[in-house]
XYZ file of C-alpha atoms in Angstrom:
314
model
C -24.073 3.738 24.174
C -20.476 4.919 23.696
C -19.474 4.825 20.024
C -15.925 4.798 18.667
C -16.235 6.077 15.090
C -13.730 5.247 12.342
C -13.851 7.073 9.004
C -11.934 9.328 6.653
C -13.630 10.665 3.467
C -16.827 12.595 2.755
C -18.688 9.293 2.415
C -18.371 8.727 6.176
C -19.777 12.099 7.262
C -23.525 11.318 7.054
C -22.984 8.275 9.298
C -21.004 10.320 11.820
C -23.718 12.975 11.810
C -26.380 10.302 12.285
C -24.603 8.925 15.357
C -24.252 12.446 16.750
C -27.924 13.295 16.125
C -29.048 10.085 17.831
C -27.774 11.344 21.164
C -25.288 8.515 21.573
C -21.939 9.451 23.044
C -19.103 9.685 20.533
C -16.214 8.472 22.668
C -13.603 9.298 20.006
C -13.129 9.522 16.235
C -10.327 7.674 14.434
C -9.297 8.935 11.002
C -6.322 8.828 8.648
C -3.451 11.287 9.220
C -3.341 14.533 7.257
C -2.350 14.046 3.620
C -1.102 16.424 0.902
C -4.067 17.797 -1.026
C -4.851 20.363 -3.676
C -2.627 22.147 -6.121
C -0.141 23.218 -3.452
C 0.078 19.657 -2.038
C -0.011 20.965 1.520
C -1.036 18.555 4.302
C -4.734 18.892 5.048
C -7.063 17.074 7.440
C -9.561 14.501 6.259
C -13.218 15.575 6.007
C -13.989 13.442 9.070
C -11.225 15.058 11.114
C -12.389 18.563 10.189
C -15.970 17.741 11.185
C -14.979 16.011 14.426
C -12.595 18.710 15.634
C -15.127 21.454 14.875
C -17.498 19.713 17.286
C -14.932 19.051 19.983
C -14.682 15.276 19.657
C -11.509 13.511 20.642
C -9.652 12.654 17.400
C -7.012 9.963 16.891
C -4.891 9.853 13.715
C -2.607 6.829 13.938
C -0.145 6.243 11.122
C -0.132 2.533 11.962
C -3.348 1.450 13.725
C -1.873 -1.996 14.400
C 0.752 -0.643 16.827
C 0.286 -2.087 20.301
C 0.294 1.372 21.893
C -2.661 2.390 19.743
C -4.499 -0.870 20.443
C -4.120 -0.192 24.162
C -5.400 3.368 23.658
C -8.502 1.985 21.955
C -9.092 -0.463 24.789
C -8.770 2.418 27.223
C -11.571 4.324 25.482
C -13.955 1.587 26.651
C -16.427 2.064 23.817
C -19.536 -0.075 23.630
C -19.273 -0.419 19.848
C -17.015 0.630 16.972
C -18.605 1.956 13.791
C -16.340 1.832 10.738
C -17.245 3.735 7.548
C -14.604 4.019 4.805
C -11.736 4.344 7.270
C -9.057 3.130 4.861
C -7.131 0.571 6.927
C -7.757 -3.086 7.730
C -8.319 -3.430 11.478
C -6.708 -6.194 13.513
C -8.823 -8.686 15.495
C -7.630 -6.995 18.680
C -9.143 -3.689 17.536
C -12.343 -5.286 16.252
C -12.934 -7.064 19.551
C -12.026 -4.159 21.856
C -15.562 -2.707 22.227
C -18.041 -4.690 24.317
C -20.458 -5.072 21.364
C -17.766 -5.498 18.727
C -17.344 -3.541 15.500
C -19.851 -2.718 12.766
C -19.133 -1.616 9.210
C -21.264 0.307 6.730
C -20.398 -1.151 3.312
C -21.650 0.298 0.017
C -22.940 -2.875 -1.613
C -25.407 -5.684 -1.052
C -23.015 -8.169 0.489
C -21.779 -10.731 -0.397
C -21.665 -8.892 -3.743
C -18.768 -6.504 -4.269
C -16.600 -7.059 -1.228
C -13.562 -4.790 -1.221
C -12.370 -1.235 -1.615
C -14.400 0.118 -4.556
C -17.920 -1.355 -4.593
C -19.586 1.792 -5.934
C -17.236 2.129 -8.905
C -17.559 -1.516 -9.880
C -21.329 -1.730 -9.394
C -21.669 0.856 -12.165
C -18.719 -0.256 -14.297
C -19.999 -3.849 -14.377
C -23.464 -2.775 -15.402
C -25.384 -3.667 -12.240
C -28.923 -2.330 -12.125
C -29.264 -2.506 -8.329
C -26.892 -1.936 -5.427
C -27.295 -0.759 -1.848
C -25.727 -0.677 1.594
C -25.043 -3.353 4.184
C -24.331 -3.030 7.894
C -22.295 -6.026 8.961
C -20.372 -7.241 11.976
C -16.671 -7.019 11.201
C -14.535 -10.173 11.339
C -11.017 -11.063 10.245
C -12.228 -11.842 6.701
C -12.597 -8.916 4.277
C -16.253 -7.800 4.315
C -17.200 -11.364 5.249
C -18.939 -10.893 8.595
C -22.588 -11.534 9.480
C -25.146 -9.089 8.063
C -27.252 -7.042 10.489
C -29.129 -4.899 7.950
C -29.265 -4.270 4.230
C -31.170 -1.939 1.889
C -31.204 -1.828 -1.912
C -31.448 1.062 -4.381
C -31.614 1.114 -8.199
C -28.702 2.424 -10.264
C -29.902 5.036 -12.767
C -28.686 5.271 -16.355
C -27.036 8.625 -15.606
C -25.555 7.703 -12.227
C -21.815 8.196 -11.882
C -19.671 6.908 -9.034
C -19.735 10.370 -7.448
C -23.528 10.703 -7.693
C -24.190 7.186 -6.419
C -21.671 7.592 -3.597
C -23.529 10.634 -2.272
C -26.830 8.739 -2.336
C -25.427 5.621 -0.678
C -23.673 7.600 2.038
C -27.019 9.043 3.153
C -28.729 5.655 2.899
C -25.927 4.058 4.913
C -26.392 6.634 7.660
C -30.106 5.860 7.866
C -29.581 2.097 8.004
C -26.799 2.497 10.578
C -28.966 4.600 12.893
C -31.734 2.006 12.807
C -29.242 -0.797 13.407
C -27.683 0.878 16.447
C -31.141 1.461 17.906
C -31.990 -2.206 17.468
C -28.653 -3.325 18.845
C -29.238 -1.411 22.067
C -32.446 -3.301 22.791
C -31.333 -6.669 21.447
C -33.644 -6.676 18.423
C -31.070 -7.122 15.652
C -30.730 -10.520 14.002
C -27.449 -11.476 12.343
C -27.312 -13.591 9.193
C -24.202 -15.281 7.844
C -23.268 -14.373 4.275
C -23.329 -16.872 1.427
C -19.571 -16.901 0.885
C -19.893 -18.972 -2.297
C -21.802 -16.068 -3.879
C -19.172 -13.445 -3.054
C -17.822 -11.120 -5.742
C -15.013 -8.614 -5.324
C -14.437 -4.925 -6.017
C -10.701 -4.136 -5.944
C -9.273 -0.626 -5.794
C -9.655 1.303 -9.020
C -6.496 2.551 -10.698
C -5.367 4.008 -13.982
C -5.083 0.592 -15.631
C -8.636 -0.372 -14.660
C -9.963 2.951 -15.973
C -8.606 2.583 -19.519
C -11.440 2.184 -22.026
C -11.614 -0.966 -24.133
C -13.459 0.170 -27.249
C -13.949 -3.412 -28.463
C -16.637 -3.829 -25.794
C -20.244 -2.933 -26.593
C -21.471 0.644 -26.198
C -23.315 0.040 -22.908
C -20.246 -1.573 -21.333
C -18.088 1.366 -22.420
C -20.605 3.862 -21.036
C -20.835 1.966 -17.732
C -17.056 2.021 -17.323
C -16.932 5.763 -18.004
C -19.674 6.444 -15.433
C -18.106 4.073 -12.921
C -14.747 5.835 -13.053
C -16.198 9.390 -12.876
C -14.743 11.472 -11.373
C -11.724 9.653 -9.928
C -9.620 8.225 -11.468
C -11.484 9.128 -14.675
C -11.939 6.741 -17.605
C -9.385 7.469 -20.295
C -8.189 6.651 -23.763
C -5.468 7.815 -26.137
C -6.127 10.041 -29.160
C -3.336 11.031 -31.538
C -0.756 9.813 -29.055
C -2.071 11.769 -26.080
C -4.153 10.492 -23.138
C -7.555 12.042 -22.492
C -10.237 11.472 -19.860
C -13.822 11.048 -21.028
C -17.028 11.720 -19.089
C -20.840 11.895 -19.386
C -21.429 9.069 -21.863
C -24.653 8.416 -23.772
C -25.328 5.180 -25.606
C -26.575 6.119 -29.077
C -29.763 4.267 -29.936
C -29.753 2.676 -33.378
C -26.000 3.062 -33.844
C -25.417 -0.160 -35.723
C -23.763 -1.233 -38.952
C -22.129 2.053 -39.918
C -20.362 2.286 -36.580
C -19.297 -1.353 -36.644
C -17.762 -0.726 -40.057
C -15.871 2.264 -38.636
C -14.137 -0.004 -36.149
C -13.891 0.257 -32.343
C -12.511 3.586 -31.165
C -13.142 5.478 -34.406
C -14.613 8.964 -34.128
C -17.888 8.788 -36.059
C -19.028 12.313 -35.179
C -16.939 15.361 -34.317
C -19.345 18.227 -34.856
C -19.806 21.137 -32.449
C -23.575 20.732 -32.867
C -23.829 16.931 -32.808
C -21.017 16.422 -30.340
C -18.348 13.746 -30.086
C -19.391 10.162 -30.831
C -17.084 7.145 -30.841
C -17.714 3.662 -32.233
C -17.566 0.738 -29.815
C -17.465 -3.006 -30.500
C -21.216 -2.765 -30.859
C -22.955 0.594 -31.251
C -21.512 3.988 -30.408
C -21.150 6.302 -27.425
C -21.606 10.062 -27.384
C -19.136 11.728 -25.003
C -20.491 14.762 -23.158
C -17.292 16.017 -21.504
C -13.569 15.563 -21.991
C -10.389 16.425 -20.146
C -7.271 16.574 -22.329
C -3.974 15.937 -20.537
C -2.947 18.975 -18.498
C -6.228 20.833 -19.075
C -9.503 21.314 -17.285
C -12.611 19.231 -17.780
C -14.852 20.769 -20.452
C -17.871 20.136 -22.668
C -16.911 18.075 -25.691
C -18.506 20.664 -27.997
C -16.132 23.339 -26.677
C -13.173 21.012 -27.202
C -14.302 20.235 -30.753
C -14.547 23.938 -31.588
C -10.870 24.093 -30.759
C -10.186 21.394 -33.391
C -10.002 18.704 -30.749
C -10.864 15.778 -33.046
C -12.054 14.973 -36.537
C -14.146 12.214 -38.016
C -12.001 9.155 -38.651
C -9.593 9.822 -35.784
C -9.208 6.804 -33.526
C -9.181 6.426 -29.755
C -7.017 3.546 -28.568
Protein backbone atom coordinates (compact mmCIF):
# COMPACT_ATOMS: atom_id res chain seq x y z
CA UNK A 1 0.00 0.00 0.00
CA UNK A 2 1.41 3.37 -1.10
CA UNK A 3 0.49 6.12 1.37
CA UNK A 4 0.52 9.85 0.69
CA UNK A 5 0.79 11.48 4.12
CA UNK A 6 -0.43 15.01 4.88
CA UNK A 7 0.46 16.70 8.17
CA UNK A 8 2.24 19.63 9.75
CA UNK A 9 2.52 19.87 13.58
CA UNK A 10 3.84 17.58 16.31
CA UNK A 11 0.37 16.03 16.62
CA UNK A 12 0.82 14.35 13.22
CA UNK A 13 4.18 12.71 13.98
CA UNK A 14 2.96 9.58 15.82
CA UNK A 15 0.68 8.77 12.87
CA UNK A 16 3.50 9.24 10.38
CA UNK A 17 5.75 7.03 12.49
CA UNK A 18 3.01 4.40 12.70
CA UNK A 19 2.67 4.29 8.91
CA UNK A 20 6.45 4.00 8.57
CA UNK A 21 6.69 1.21 11.17
CA UNK A 22 3.92 -0.75 9.45
CA UNK A 23 6.12 -1.33 6.43
CA UNK A 24 3.79 0.48 4.06
CA UNK A 25 5.43 2.63 1.42
CA UNK A 26 5.33 6.36 2.11
CA UNK A 27 5.03 7.69 -1.43
CA UNK A 28 5.44 11.32 -0.34
CA UNK A 29 4.74 13.68 2.57
CA UNK A 30 2.82 16.94 2.12
CA UNK A 31 3.26 19.64 4.75
CA UNK A 32 2.89 23.39 5.15
CA UNK A 33 5.72 25.65 3.91
CA UNK A 34 8.35 26.88 6.36
CA UNK A 35 7.06 29.58 8.70
CA UNK A 36 8.79 32.14 10.95
CA UNK A 37 9.28 30.65 14.40
CA UNK A 38 10.98 31.44 17.67
CA UNK A 39 12.32 34.67 19.04
CA UNK A 40 14.30 35.47 15.90
CA UNK A 41 11.27 34.79 13.65
CA UNK A 42 13.43 32.93 11.15
CA UNK A 43 11.71 30.53 8.72
CA UNK A 44 11.81 26.99 10.07
CA UNK A 45 10.42 23.69 8.79
CA UNK A 46 7.37 22.07 10.30
CA UNK A 47 7.93 19.11 12.65
CA UNK A 48 6.58 16.79 9.95
CA UNK A 49 8.96 18.16 7.33
CA UNK A 50 11.96 17.77 9.64
CA UNK A 51 11.03 14.16 10.40
CA UNK A 52 10.30 13.28 6.77
CA UNK A 53 13.47 14.80 5.33
CA UNK A 54 15.63 13.13 7.98
CA UNK A 55 14.31 9.79 6.73
CA UNK A 56 14.65 10.57 3.04
CA UNK A 57 10.97 10.81 2.14
CA UNK A 58 9.88 12.95 -0.75
CA UNK A 59 8.43 16.18 0.73
CA UNK A 60 6.01 18.60 -0.93
CA UNK A 61 5.33 22.05 0.57
CA UNK A 62 2.74 23.77 -1.60
CA UNK A 63 1.73 27.31 -0.70
CA UNK A 64 -1.62 26.74 -2.42
CA UNK A 65 -2.57 23.04 -2.54
CA UNK A 66 -5.54 23.83 -4.79
CA UNK A 67 -3.33 24.87 -7.72
CA UNK A 68 -3.88 22.63 -10.73
CA UNK A 69 -0.15 21.95 -11.08
CA UNK A 70 -0.05 20.57 -7.55
CA UNK A 71 -3.21 18.51 -8.10
CA UNK A 72 -1.56 16.94 -11.14
CA UNK A 73 1.59 16.24 -9.10
CA UNK A 74 -0.52 14.41 -6.52
CA UNK A 75 -2.22 12.35 -9.22
CA UNK A 76 1.21 11.48 -10.58
CA UNK A 77 2.28 10.05 -7.22
CA UNK A 78 -0.31 7.31 -7.73
CA UNK A 79 -0.85 6.67 -4.03
CA UNK A 80 -3.30 4.02 -2.90
CA UNK A 81 -4.57 6.18 -0.03
CA UNK A 82 -4.04 9.64 1.47
CA UNK A 83 -3.76 9.96 5.24
CA UNK A 84 -4.41 13.47 6.56
CA UNK A 85 -3.49 14.41 10.16
CA UNK A 86 -3.63 18.10 11.15
CA UNK A 87 -2.37 19.30 7.77
CA UNK A 88 -3.85 22.78 8.06
CA UNK A 89 -5.57 23.27 4.69
CA UNK A 90 -8.94 22.18 3.34
CA UNK A 91 -8.38 19.76 0.46
CA UNK A 92 -10.34 19.98 -2.78
CA UNK A 93 -12.46 17.06 -4.02
CA UNK A 94 -9.89 16.50 -6.76
CA UNK A 95 -7.17 15.92 -4.15
CA UNK A 96 -9.39 13.78 -1.93
CA UNK A 97 -10.32 11.51 -4.82
CA UNK A 98 -6.84 11.21 -6.36
CA UNK A 99 -5.74 8.05 -4.48
CA UNK A 100 -7.39 4.77 -5.49
CA UNK A 101 -8.78 4.21 -1.96
CA UNK A 102 -9.56 7.85 -1.28
CA UNK A 103 -8.46 9.95 1.69
CA UNK A 104 -8.65 9.25 5.42
CA UNK A 105 -8.42 11.74 8.27
CA UNK A 106 -7.44 11.26 11.91
CA UNK A 107 -9.62 13.71 13.86
CA UNK A 108 -9.21 14.39 17.59
CA UNK A 109 -12.82 14.00 18.70
CA UNK A 110 -15.64 11.50 18.71
CA UNK A 111 -17.37 12.66 15.56
CA UNK A 112 -19.92 14.07 14.95
CA UNK A 113 -19.00 15.96 18.14
CA UNK A 114 -16.52 18.81 17.77
CA UNK A 115 -16.03 19.07 14.03
CA UNK A 116 -13.51 21.76 13.12
CA UNK A 117 -10.07 23.12 13.82
CA UNK A 118 -9.75 22.95 17.62
CA UNK A 119 -11.56 19.90 19.02
CA UNK A 120 -9.07 19.28 21.83
CA UNK A 121 -9.24 22.84 23.17
CA UNK A 122 -13.03 22.92 23.12
CA UNK A 123 -13.53 19.44 24.57
CA UNK A 124 -11.79 20.67 27.72
CA UNK A 125 -13.07 24.25 27.67
CA UNK A 126 -16.69 23.06 27.39
CA UNK A 127 -16.30 20.66 30.27
CA UNK A 128 -16.56 17.36 28.41
CA UNK A 129 -15.64 14.32 30.47
CA UNK A 130 -14.88 12.06 27.49
CA UNK A 131 -13.33 12.62 24.07
CA UNK A 132 -11.33 10.48 21.67
CA UNK A 133 -10.19 10.05 18.09
CA UNK A 134 -12.03 9.20 14.89
CA UNK A 135 -10.69 7.91 11.58
CA UNK A 136 -13.07 8.99 8.85
CA UNK A 137 -13.25 9.04 5.08
CA UNK A 138 -12.82 12.61 3.91
CA UNK A 139 -15.58 14.25 1.85
CA UNK A 140 -16.33 17.79 0.72
CA UNK A 141 -18.11 18.55 4.02
CA UNK A 142 -15.96 19.60 6.99
CA UNK A 143 -15.29 16.49 9.12
CA UNK A 144 -18.58 15.06 7.85
CA UNK A 145 -17.46 11.87 6.12
CA UNK A 146 -18.26 8.26 7.06
CA UNK A 147 -16.56 6.89 10.18
CA UNK A 148 -14.20 3.92 9.82
CA UNK A 149 -13.00 3.70 13.44
CA UNK A 150 -13.37 5.53 16.73
CA UNK A 151 -11.94 5.19 20.25
CA UNK A 152 -12.80 7.12 23.40
CA UNK A 153 -10.69 8.30 26.34
CA UNK A 154 -11.63 10.12 29.56
CA UNK A 155 -10.58 13.73 30.15
CA UNK A 156 -8.84 14.09 33.52
CA UNK A 157 -9.40 16.99 35.91
CA UNK A 158 -5.80 18.15 35.39
CA UNK A 159 -5.66 17.64 31.62
CA UNK A 160 -4.68 20.68 29.59
CA UNK A 161 -4.95 21.00 25.82
CA UNK A 162 -1.23 20.26 25.51
CA UNK A 163 -1.40 17.15 27.72
CA UNK A 164 -4.52 15.79 26.04
CA UNK A 165 -3.13 16.51 22.57
CA UNK A 166 -0.08 14.35 23.26
CA UNK A 167 -2.28 11.49 24.46
CA UNK A 168 -4.69 11.72 21.53
CA UNK A 169 -1.90 11.90 18.97
CA UNK A 170 -0.60 8.51 20.15
CA UNK A 171 -4.11 7.05 20.28
CA UNK A 172 -4.82 8.35 16.78
CA UNK A 173 -1.70 6.63 15.48
CA UNK A 174 -2.80 3.32 16.97
CA UNK A 175 -6.32 3.55 15.55
CA UNK A 176 -4.97 4.62 12.16
CA UNK A 177 -2.60 1.66 11.94
CA UNK A 178 -5.42 -0.77 12.69
CA UNK A 179 -7.68 0.95 10.16
CA UNK A 180 -5.12 0.78 7.35
CA UNK A 181 -4.57 -2.91 8.07
CA UNK A 182 -8.30 -3.55 7.84
CA UNK A 183 -8.65 -1.44 4.72
CA UNK A 184 -6.06 -3.53 2.91
CA UNK A 185 -8.04 -6.73 3.41
CA UNK A 186 -11.50 -5.21 3.02
CA UNK A 187 -12.53 -5.63 6.66
CA UNK A 188 -13.38 -2.01 7.50
CA UNK A 189 -17.03 -1.00 7.74
CA UNK A 190 -18.01 2.63 7.18
CA UNK A 191 -20.83 4.29 9.11
CA UNK A 192 -22.45 7.58 8.17
CA UNK A 193 -22.39 10.25 10.87
CA UNK A 194 -25.52 11.57 12.54
CA UNK A 195 -25.27 15.07 11.08
CA UNK A 196 -28.11 16.35 13.28
CA UNK A 197 -25.94 15.64 16.34
CA UNK A 198 -22.92 17.57 15.06
CA UNK A 199 -21.22 20.20 17.22
CA UNK A 200 -18.40 22.48 16.15
CA UNK A 201 -14.97 23.48 17.45
CA UNK A 202 -13.78 26.67 15.72
CA UNK A 203 -10.21 27.95 15.84
CA UNK A 204 -9.22 29.35 19.21
CA UNK A 205 -8.10 32.97 19.33
CA UNK A 206 -7.42 35.69 21.85
CA UNK A 207 -11.09 36.65 22.11
CA UNK A 208 -12.16 33.07 22.85
CA UNK A 209 -9.45 32.74 25.51
CA UNK A 210 -10.56 35.71 27.62
CA UNK A 211 -11.90 34.56 30.99
CA UNK A 212 -15.48 35.38 31.93
CA UNK A 213 -15.39 35.45 35.73
CA UNK A 214 -19.19 35.52 35.98
CA UNK A 215 -19.21 31.82 35.04
CA UNK A 216 -18.96 29.18 37.76
CA UNK A 217 -15.56 28.06 39.04
CA UNK A 218 -15.50 24.77 37.11
CA UNK A 219 -16.31 26.52 33.83
CA UNK A 220 -13.52 29.04 34.44
CA UNK A 221 -11.05 26.27 35.27
CA UNK A 222 -12.05 24.30 32.16
CA UNK A 223 -11.48 27.32 29.93
CA UNK A 224 -8.04 27.92 31.46
CA UNK A 225 -7.03 24.28 30.93
CA UNK A 226 -8.50 24.23 27.43
CA UNK A 227 -6.47 27.25 26.33
CA UNK A 228 -3.17 26.05 27.90
CA UNK A 229 -0.62 26.60 26.51
CA UNK A 230 -1.66 28.37 23.30
CA UNK A 231 -3.20 30.91 23.10
CA UNK A 232 -3.35 31.00 26.92
CA UNK A 233 -6.45 32.03 28.88
CA UNK A 234 -6.15 35.63 30.00
CA UNK A 235 -7.69 38.41 32.01
CA UNK A 236 -6.88 42.01 32.90
CA UNK A 237 -5.59 43.09 36.32
CA UNK A 238 -4.93 46.74 37.13
CA UNK A 239 -5.18 47.62 33.46
CA UNK A 240 -2.69 45.04 32.23
CA UNK A 241 -3.39 41.69 30.52
CA UNK A 242 -2.12 38.50 32.13
CA UNK A 243 -2.29 34.83 31.18
CA UNK A 244 -3.39 32.35 33.82
CA UNK A 245 -2.61 28.63 34.04
CA UNK A 246 -2.94 25.52 36.26
CA UNK A 247 -6.35 26.19 37.80
CA UNK A 248 -7.83 24.38 40.81
CA UNK A 249 -11.48 24.63 41.75
CA UNK A 250 -11.60 25.39 45.48
CA UNK A 251 -13.95 23.03 47.28
CA UNK A 252 -16.36 24.75 49.65
CA UNK A 253 -15.69 28.22 48.25
CA UNK A 254 -19.20 29.56 48.60
CA UNK A 255 -20.87 32.60 50.11
CA UNK A 256 -17.78 34.62 50.99
CA UNK A 257 -16.51 34.42 47.43
CA UNK A 258 -19.90 35.23 45.94
CA UNK A 259 -20.00 38.33 48.13
CA UNK A 260 -16.56 39.33 46.84
CA UNK A 261 -17.91 39.44 43.30
CA UNK A 262 -16.66 37.70 40.14
CA UNK A 263 -13.00 38.41 39.40
CA UNK A 264 -12.09 39.61 42.89
CA UNK A 265 -8.83 38.34 44.36
CA UNK A 266 -9.86 36.52 47.55
CA UNK A 267 -6.37 35.23 48.38
CA UNK A 268 -2.99 36.69 47.46
CA UNK A 269 -0.65 35.01 49.90
CA UNK A 270 2.71 33.49 48.97
CA UNK A 271 1.80 30.46 51.10
CA UNK A 272 -1.86 30.07 50.13
CA UNK A 273 -1.41 31.19 46.56
CA UNK A 274 -3.62 33.24 44.26
CA UNK A 275 -7.37 32.59 44.41
CA UNK A 276 -10.01 34.46 42.42
CA UNK A 277 -13.78 34.50 42.92
CA UNK A 278 -15.96 33.27 40.06
CA UNK A 279 -19.72 33.57 39.53
CA UNK A 280 -19.99 30.55 41.78
CA UNK A 281 -17.06 29.39 43.91
CA UNK A 282 -13.43 30.32 43.43
CA UNK A 283 -10.40 29.19 41.44
CA UNK A 284 -6.83 28.92 42.68
CA UNK A 285 -4.35 29.87 39.94
CA UNK A 286 -1.11 27.87 39.96
CA UNK A 287 0.87 29.81 37.34
CA UNK A 288 0.72 33.23 35.73
CA UNK A 289 2.38 35.04 32.85
CA UNK A 290 2.31 38.84 33.11
CA UNK A 291 2.52 40.71 29.80
CA UNK A 292 6.07 40.66 28.45
CA UNK A 293 7.35 38.21 31.10
CA UNK A 294 7.90 34.51 31.42
CA UNK A 295 5.43 32.02 32.81
CA UNK A 296 5.98 31.54 36.55
CA UNK A 297 4.47 30.07 39.72
CA UNK A 298 1.82 32.37 41.14
CA UNK A 299 3.54 32.29 44.54
CA UNK A 300 6.71 33.75 43.00
CA UNK A 301 4.67 36.46 41.30
CA UNK A 302 2.89 37.30 44.56
CA UNK A 303 6.21 37.66 46.39
CA UNK A 304 6.98 40.38 43.90
CA UNK A 305 3.79 42.22 44.96
CA UNK A 306 1.90 40.92 41.96
CA UNK A 307 -1.59 41.25 43.47
CA UNK A 308 -3.39 42.00 46.70
CA UNK A 309 -6.65 40.86 48.21
CA UNK A 310 -9.51 42.91 46.80
CA UNK A 311 -7.87 43.52 43.42
CA UNK A 312 -10.15 42.57 40.55
CA UNK A 313 -9.55 40.64 37.35
CA UNK A 314 -11.77 41.77 34.49
